[in-house]
mmCIF file of N, CA and C in Angstrom:
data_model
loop_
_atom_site.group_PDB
_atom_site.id
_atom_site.type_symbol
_atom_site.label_atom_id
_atom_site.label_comp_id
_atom_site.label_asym_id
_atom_site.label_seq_id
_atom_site.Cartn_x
_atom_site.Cartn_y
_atom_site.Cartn_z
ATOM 1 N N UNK A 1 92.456 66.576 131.902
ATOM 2 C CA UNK A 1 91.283 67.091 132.587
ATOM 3 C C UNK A 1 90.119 67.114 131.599
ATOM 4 N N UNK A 2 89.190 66.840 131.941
ATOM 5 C CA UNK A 2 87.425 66.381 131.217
ATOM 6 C C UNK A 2 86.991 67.787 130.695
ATOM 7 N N UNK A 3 86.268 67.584 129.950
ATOM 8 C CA UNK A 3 84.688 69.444 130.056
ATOM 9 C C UNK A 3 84.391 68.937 131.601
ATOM 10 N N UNK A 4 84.303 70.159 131.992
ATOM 11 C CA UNK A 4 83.398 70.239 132.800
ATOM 12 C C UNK A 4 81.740 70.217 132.788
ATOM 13 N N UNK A 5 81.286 68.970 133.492
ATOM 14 C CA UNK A 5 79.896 69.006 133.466
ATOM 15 C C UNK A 5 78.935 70.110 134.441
ATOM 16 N N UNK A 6 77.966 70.045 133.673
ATOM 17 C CA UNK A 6 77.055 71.139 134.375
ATOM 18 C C UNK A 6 75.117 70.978 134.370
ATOM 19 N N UNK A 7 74.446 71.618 134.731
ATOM 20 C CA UNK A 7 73.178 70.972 134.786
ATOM 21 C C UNK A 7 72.568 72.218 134.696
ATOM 22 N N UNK A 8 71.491 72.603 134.068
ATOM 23 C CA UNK A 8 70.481 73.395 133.980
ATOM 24 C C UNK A 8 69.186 73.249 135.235
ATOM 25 N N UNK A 9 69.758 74.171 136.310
ATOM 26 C CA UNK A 9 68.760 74.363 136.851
ATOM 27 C C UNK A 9 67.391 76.043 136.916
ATOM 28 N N UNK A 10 66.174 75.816 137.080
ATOM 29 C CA UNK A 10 65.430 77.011 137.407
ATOM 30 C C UNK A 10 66.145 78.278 138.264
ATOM 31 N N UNK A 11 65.820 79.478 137.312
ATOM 32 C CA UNK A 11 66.245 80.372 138.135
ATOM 33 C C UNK A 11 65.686 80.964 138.943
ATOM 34 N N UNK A 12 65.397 81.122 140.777
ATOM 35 C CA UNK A 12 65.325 81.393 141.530
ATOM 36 C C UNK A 12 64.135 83.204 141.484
ATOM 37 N N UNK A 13 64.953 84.017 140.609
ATOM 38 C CA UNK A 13 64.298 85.414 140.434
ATOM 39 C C UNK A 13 63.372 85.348 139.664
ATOM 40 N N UNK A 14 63.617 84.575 138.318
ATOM 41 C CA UNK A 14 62.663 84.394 137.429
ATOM 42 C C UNK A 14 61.169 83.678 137.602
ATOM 43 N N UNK A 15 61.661 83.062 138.877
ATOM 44 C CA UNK A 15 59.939 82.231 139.185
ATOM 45 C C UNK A 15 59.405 82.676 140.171
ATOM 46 N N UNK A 16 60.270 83.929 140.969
ATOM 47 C CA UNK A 16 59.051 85.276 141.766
ATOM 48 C C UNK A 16 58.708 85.948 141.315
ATOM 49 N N UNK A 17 59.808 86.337 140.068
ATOM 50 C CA UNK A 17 58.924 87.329 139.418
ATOM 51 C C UNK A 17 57.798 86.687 138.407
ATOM 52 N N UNK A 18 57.900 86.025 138.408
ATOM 53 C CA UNK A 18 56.611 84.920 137.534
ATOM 54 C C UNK A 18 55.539 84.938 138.543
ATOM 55 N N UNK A 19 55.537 84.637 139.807
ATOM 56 C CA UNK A 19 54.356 84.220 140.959
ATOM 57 C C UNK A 19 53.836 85.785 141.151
ATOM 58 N N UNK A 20 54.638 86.525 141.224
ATOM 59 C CA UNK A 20 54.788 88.100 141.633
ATOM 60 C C UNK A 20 54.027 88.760 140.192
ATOM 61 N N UNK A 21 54.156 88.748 139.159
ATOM 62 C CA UNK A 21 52.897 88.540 137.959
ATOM 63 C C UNK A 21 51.751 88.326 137.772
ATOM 64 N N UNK A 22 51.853 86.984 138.624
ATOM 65 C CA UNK A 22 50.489 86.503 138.608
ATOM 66 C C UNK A 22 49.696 87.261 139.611
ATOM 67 N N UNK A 23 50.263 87.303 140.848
ATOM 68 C CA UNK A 23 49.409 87.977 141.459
ATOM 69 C C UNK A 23 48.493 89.124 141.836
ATOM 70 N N UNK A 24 50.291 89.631 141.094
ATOM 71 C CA UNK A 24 49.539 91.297 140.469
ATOM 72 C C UNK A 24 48.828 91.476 139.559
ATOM 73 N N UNK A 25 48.447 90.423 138.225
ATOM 74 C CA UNK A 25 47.423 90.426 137.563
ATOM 75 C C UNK A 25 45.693 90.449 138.262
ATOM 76 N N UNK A 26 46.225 88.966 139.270
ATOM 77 C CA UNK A 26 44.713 88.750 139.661
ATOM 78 C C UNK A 26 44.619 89.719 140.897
ATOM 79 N N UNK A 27 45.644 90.391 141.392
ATOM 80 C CA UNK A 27 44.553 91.584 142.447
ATOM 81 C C UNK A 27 44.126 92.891 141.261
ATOM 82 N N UNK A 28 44.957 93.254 140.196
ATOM 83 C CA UNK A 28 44.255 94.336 139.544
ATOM 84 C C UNK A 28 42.923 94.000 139.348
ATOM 85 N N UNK A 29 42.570 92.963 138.703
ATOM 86 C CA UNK A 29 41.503 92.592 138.707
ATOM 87 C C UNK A 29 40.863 92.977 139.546
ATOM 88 N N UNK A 30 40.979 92.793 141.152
ATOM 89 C CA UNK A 30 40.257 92.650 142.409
ATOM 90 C C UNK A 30 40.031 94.463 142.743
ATOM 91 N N UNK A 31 40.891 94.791 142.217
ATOM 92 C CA UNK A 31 41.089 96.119 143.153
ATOM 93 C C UNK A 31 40.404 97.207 141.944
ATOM 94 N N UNK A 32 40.257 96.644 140.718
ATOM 95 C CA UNK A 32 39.531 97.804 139.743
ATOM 96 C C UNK A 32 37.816 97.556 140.277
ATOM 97 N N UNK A 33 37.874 96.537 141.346
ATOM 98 C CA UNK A 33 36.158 96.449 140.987
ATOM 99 C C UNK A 33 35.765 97.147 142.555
ATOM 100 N N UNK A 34 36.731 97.523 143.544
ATOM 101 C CA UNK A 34 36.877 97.666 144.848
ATOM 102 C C UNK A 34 35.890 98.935 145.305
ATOM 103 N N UNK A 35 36.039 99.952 144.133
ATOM 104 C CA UNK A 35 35.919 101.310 144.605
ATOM 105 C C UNK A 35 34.781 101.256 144.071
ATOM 106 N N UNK A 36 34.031 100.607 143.143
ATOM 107 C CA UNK A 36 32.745 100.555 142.500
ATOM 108 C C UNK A 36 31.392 100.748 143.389
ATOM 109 N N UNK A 37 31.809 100.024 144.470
ATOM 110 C CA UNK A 37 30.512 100.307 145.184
ATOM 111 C C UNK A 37 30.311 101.468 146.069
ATOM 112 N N UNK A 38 31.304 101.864 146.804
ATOM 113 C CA UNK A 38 31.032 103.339 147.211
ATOM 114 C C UNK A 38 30.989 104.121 145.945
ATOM 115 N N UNK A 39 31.581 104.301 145.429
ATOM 116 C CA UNK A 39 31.322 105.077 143.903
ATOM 117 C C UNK A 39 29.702 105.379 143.652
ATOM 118 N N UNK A 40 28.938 104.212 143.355
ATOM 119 C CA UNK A 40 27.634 103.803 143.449
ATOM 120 C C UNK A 40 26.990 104.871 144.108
ATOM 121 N N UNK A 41 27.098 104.305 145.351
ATOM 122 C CA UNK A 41 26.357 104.840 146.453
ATOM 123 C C UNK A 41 26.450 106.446 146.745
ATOM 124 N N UNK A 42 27.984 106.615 146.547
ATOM 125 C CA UNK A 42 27.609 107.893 146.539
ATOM 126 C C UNK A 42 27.091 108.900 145.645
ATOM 127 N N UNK A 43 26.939 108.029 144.301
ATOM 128 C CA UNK A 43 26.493 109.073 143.080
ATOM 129 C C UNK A 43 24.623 108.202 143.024
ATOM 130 N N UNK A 44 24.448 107.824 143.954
ATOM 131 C CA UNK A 44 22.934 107.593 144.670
ATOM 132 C C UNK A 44 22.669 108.444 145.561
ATOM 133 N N UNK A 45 23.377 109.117 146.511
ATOM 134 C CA UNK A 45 23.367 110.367 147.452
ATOM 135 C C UNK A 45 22.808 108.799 148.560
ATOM 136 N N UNK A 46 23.096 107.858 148.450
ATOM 137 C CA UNK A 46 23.078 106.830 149.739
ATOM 138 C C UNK A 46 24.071 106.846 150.599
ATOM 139 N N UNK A 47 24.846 107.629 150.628
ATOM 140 C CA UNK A 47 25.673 107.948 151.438
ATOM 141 C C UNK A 47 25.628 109.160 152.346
ATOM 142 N N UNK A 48 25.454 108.848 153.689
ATOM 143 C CA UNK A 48 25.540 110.422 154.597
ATOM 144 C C UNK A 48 26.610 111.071 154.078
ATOM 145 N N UNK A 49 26.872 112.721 153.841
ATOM 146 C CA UNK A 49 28.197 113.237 153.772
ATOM 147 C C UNK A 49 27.298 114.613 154.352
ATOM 148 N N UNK A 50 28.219 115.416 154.336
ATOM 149 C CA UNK A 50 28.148 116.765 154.617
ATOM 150 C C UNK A 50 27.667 117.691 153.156
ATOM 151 N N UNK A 51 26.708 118.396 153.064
ATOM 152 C CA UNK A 51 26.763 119.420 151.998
ATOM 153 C C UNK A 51 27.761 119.375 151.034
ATOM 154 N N UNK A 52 28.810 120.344 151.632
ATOM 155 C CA UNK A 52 30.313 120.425 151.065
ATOM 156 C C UNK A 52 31.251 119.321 150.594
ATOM 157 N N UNK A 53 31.186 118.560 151.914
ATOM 158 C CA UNK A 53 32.255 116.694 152.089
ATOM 159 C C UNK A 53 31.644 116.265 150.511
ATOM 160 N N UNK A 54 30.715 116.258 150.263
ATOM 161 C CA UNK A 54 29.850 114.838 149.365
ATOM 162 C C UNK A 54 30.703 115.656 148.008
ATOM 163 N N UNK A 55 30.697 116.597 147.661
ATOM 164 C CA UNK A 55 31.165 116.551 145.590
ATOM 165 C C UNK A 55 33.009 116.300 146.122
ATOM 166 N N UNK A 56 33.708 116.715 147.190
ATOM 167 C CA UNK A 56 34.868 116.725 147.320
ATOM 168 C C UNK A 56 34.985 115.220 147.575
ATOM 169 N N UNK A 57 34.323 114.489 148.545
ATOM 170 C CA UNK A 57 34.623 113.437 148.447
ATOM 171 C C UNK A 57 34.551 112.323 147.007
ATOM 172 N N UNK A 58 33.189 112.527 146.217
ATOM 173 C CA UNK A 58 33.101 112.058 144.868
ATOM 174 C C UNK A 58 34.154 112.288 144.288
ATOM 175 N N UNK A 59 34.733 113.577 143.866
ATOM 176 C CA UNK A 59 35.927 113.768 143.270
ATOM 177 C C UNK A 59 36.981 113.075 143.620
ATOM 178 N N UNK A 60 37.240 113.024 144.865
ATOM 179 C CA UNK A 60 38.424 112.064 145.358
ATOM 180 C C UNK A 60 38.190 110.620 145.144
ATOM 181 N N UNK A 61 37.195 109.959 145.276
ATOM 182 C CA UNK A 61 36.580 108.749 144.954
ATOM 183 C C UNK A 61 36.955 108.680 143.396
ATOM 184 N N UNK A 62 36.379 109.079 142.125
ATOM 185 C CA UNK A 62 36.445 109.040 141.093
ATOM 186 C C UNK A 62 38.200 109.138 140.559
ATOM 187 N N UNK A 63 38.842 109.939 141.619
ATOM 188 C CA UNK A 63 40.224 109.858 140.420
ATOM 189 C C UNK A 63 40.859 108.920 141.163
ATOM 190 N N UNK A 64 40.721 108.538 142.710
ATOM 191 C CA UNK A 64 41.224 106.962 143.110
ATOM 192 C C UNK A 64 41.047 105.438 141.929
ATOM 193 N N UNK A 65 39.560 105.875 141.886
ATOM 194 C CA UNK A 65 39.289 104.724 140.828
ATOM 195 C C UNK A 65 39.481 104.775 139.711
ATOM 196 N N UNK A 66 40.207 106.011 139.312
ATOM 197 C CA UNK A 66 40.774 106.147 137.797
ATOM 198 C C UNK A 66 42.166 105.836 138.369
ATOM 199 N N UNK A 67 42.656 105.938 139.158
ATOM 200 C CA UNK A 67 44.198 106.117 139.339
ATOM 201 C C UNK A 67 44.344 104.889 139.711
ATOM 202 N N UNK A 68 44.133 104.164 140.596
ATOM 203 C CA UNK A 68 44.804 102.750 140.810
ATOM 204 C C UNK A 68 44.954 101.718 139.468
ATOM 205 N N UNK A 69 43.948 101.356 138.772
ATOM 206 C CA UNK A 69 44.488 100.171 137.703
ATOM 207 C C UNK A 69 45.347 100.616 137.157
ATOM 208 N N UNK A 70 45.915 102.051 136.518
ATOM 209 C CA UNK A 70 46.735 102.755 136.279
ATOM 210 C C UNK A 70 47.856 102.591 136.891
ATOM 211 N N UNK A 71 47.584 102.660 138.530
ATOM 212 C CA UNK A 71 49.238 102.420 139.025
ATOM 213 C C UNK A 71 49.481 100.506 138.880
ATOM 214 N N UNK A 72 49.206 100.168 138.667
ATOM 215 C CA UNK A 72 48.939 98.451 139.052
ATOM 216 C C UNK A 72 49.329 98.221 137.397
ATOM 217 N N UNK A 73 49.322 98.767 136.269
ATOM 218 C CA UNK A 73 49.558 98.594 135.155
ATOM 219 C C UNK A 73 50.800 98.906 135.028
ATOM 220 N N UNK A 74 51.240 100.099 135.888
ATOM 221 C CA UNK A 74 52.237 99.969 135.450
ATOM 222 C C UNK A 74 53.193 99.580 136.536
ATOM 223 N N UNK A 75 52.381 99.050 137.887
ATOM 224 C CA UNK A 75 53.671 97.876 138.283
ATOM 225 C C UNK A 75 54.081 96.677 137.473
ATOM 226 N N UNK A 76 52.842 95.933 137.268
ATOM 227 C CA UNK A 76 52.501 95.022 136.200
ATOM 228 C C UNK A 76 53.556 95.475 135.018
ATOM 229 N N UNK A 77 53.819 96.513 134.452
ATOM 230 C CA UNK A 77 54.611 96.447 133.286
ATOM 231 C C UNK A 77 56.441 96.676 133.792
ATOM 232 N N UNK A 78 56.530 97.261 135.313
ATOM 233 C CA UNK A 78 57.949 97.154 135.377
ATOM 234 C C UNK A 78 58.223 95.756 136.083
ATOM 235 N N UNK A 79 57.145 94.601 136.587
ATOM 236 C CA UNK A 79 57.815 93.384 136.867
ATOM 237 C C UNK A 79 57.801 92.651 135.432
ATOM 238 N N UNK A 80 57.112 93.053 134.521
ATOM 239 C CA UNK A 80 56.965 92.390 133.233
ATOM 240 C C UNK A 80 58.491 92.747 132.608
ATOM 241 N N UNK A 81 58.681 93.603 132.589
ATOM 242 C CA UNK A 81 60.088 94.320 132.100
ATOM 243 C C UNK A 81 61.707 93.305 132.971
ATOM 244 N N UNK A 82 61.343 93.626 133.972
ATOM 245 C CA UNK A 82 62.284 92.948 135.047
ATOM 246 C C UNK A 82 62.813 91.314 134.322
ATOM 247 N N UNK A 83 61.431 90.832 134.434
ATOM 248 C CA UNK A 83 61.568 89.304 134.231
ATOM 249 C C UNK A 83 62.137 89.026 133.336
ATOM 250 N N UNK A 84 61.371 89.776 132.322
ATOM 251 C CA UNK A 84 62.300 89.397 130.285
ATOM 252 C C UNK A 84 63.443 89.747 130.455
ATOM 253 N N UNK A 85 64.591 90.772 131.485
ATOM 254 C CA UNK A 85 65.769 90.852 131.709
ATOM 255 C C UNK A 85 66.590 89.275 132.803
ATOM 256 N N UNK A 86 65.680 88.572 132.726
ATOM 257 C CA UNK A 86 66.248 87.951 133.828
ATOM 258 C C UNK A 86 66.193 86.139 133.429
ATOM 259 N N UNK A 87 67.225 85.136 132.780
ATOM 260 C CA UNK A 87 67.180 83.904 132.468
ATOM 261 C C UNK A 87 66.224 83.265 132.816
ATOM 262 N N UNK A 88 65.443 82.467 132.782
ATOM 263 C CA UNK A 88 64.324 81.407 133.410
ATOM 264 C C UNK A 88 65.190 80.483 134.279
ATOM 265 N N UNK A 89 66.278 80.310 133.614
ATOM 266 C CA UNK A 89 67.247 78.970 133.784
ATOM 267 C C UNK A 89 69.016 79.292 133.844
ATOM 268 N N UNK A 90 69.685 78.558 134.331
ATOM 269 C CA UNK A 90 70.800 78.629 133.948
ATOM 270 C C UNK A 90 71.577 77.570 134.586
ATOM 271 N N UNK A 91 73.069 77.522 134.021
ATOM 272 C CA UNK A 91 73.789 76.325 134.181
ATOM 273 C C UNK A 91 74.690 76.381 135.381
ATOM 274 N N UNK A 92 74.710 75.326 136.108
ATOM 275 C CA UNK A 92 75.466 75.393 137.202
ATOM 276 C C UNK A 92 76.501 73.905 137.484
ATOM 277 N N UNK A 93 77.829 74.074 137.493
ATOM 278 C CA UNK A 93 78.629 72.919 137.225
ATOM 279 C C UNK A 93 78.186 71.825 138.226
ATOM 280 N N UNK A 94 78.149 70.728 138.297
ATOM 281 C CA UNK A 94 78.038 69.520 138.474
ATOM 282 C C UNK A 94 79.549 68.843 138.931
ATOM 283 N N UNK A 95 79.663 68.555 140.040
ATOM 284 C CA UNK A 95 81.021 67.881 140.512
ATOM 285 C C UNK A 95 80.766 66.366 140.696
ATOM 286 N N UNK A 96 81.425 65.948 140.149
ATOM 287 C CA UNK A 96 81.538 64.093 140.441
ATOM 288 C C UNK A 96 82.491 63.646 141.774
ATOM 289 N N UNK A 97 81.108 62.904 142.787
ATOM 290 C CA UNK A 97 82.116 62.296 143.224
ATOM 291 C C UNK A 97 82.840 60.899 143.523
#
């Protein structure tokens, strides 16, 4: 009986979590610049609010836009984590027929 032959093919997890990377890179991007403009506006008082509504709403506005790239960093760092646990590649036997 021969070695058994085998072939290096792409691994399947490793190249979603690769696409799944990328994407979550380029929406952090998208989504740190999201809240900027109401932000703006409301620290312009261009925004209707109520007396009261307007500093509660700012406040809520301001730690959204502190808090999301934050959460997105650290999805970004547990698919980053994931992947480096996970082969790019691996071998799978080859049958002759």
């Amino acid at each position: 009986m021969g070695e058994l032959k085998t072939r290096t093919v792409p691994n399947p997890e490793f190249e979603d979590l690769t696409d799944l990377l990328e994407r979550a890179r380029t929406m952090a991007v998208v989504v740190a610049g999201l809240l900027e403009r109401p932000a703006g506006l409301m620290s312009q008082d261009r925004v209707w609010t109520g007396p009261t509504a307007a500093e509660a709403f700012a406040l809520e506005l301001d730690g959204r836009r502190a808090d999301l790239p934050q959460r997105f960093e650290a999805f970004i760092d547990a698919v980053t984590v994931r992947r480096a646990a996970v082969p790019p590649s691996f071998d799978v036997p080859v049958s002759e027929l």
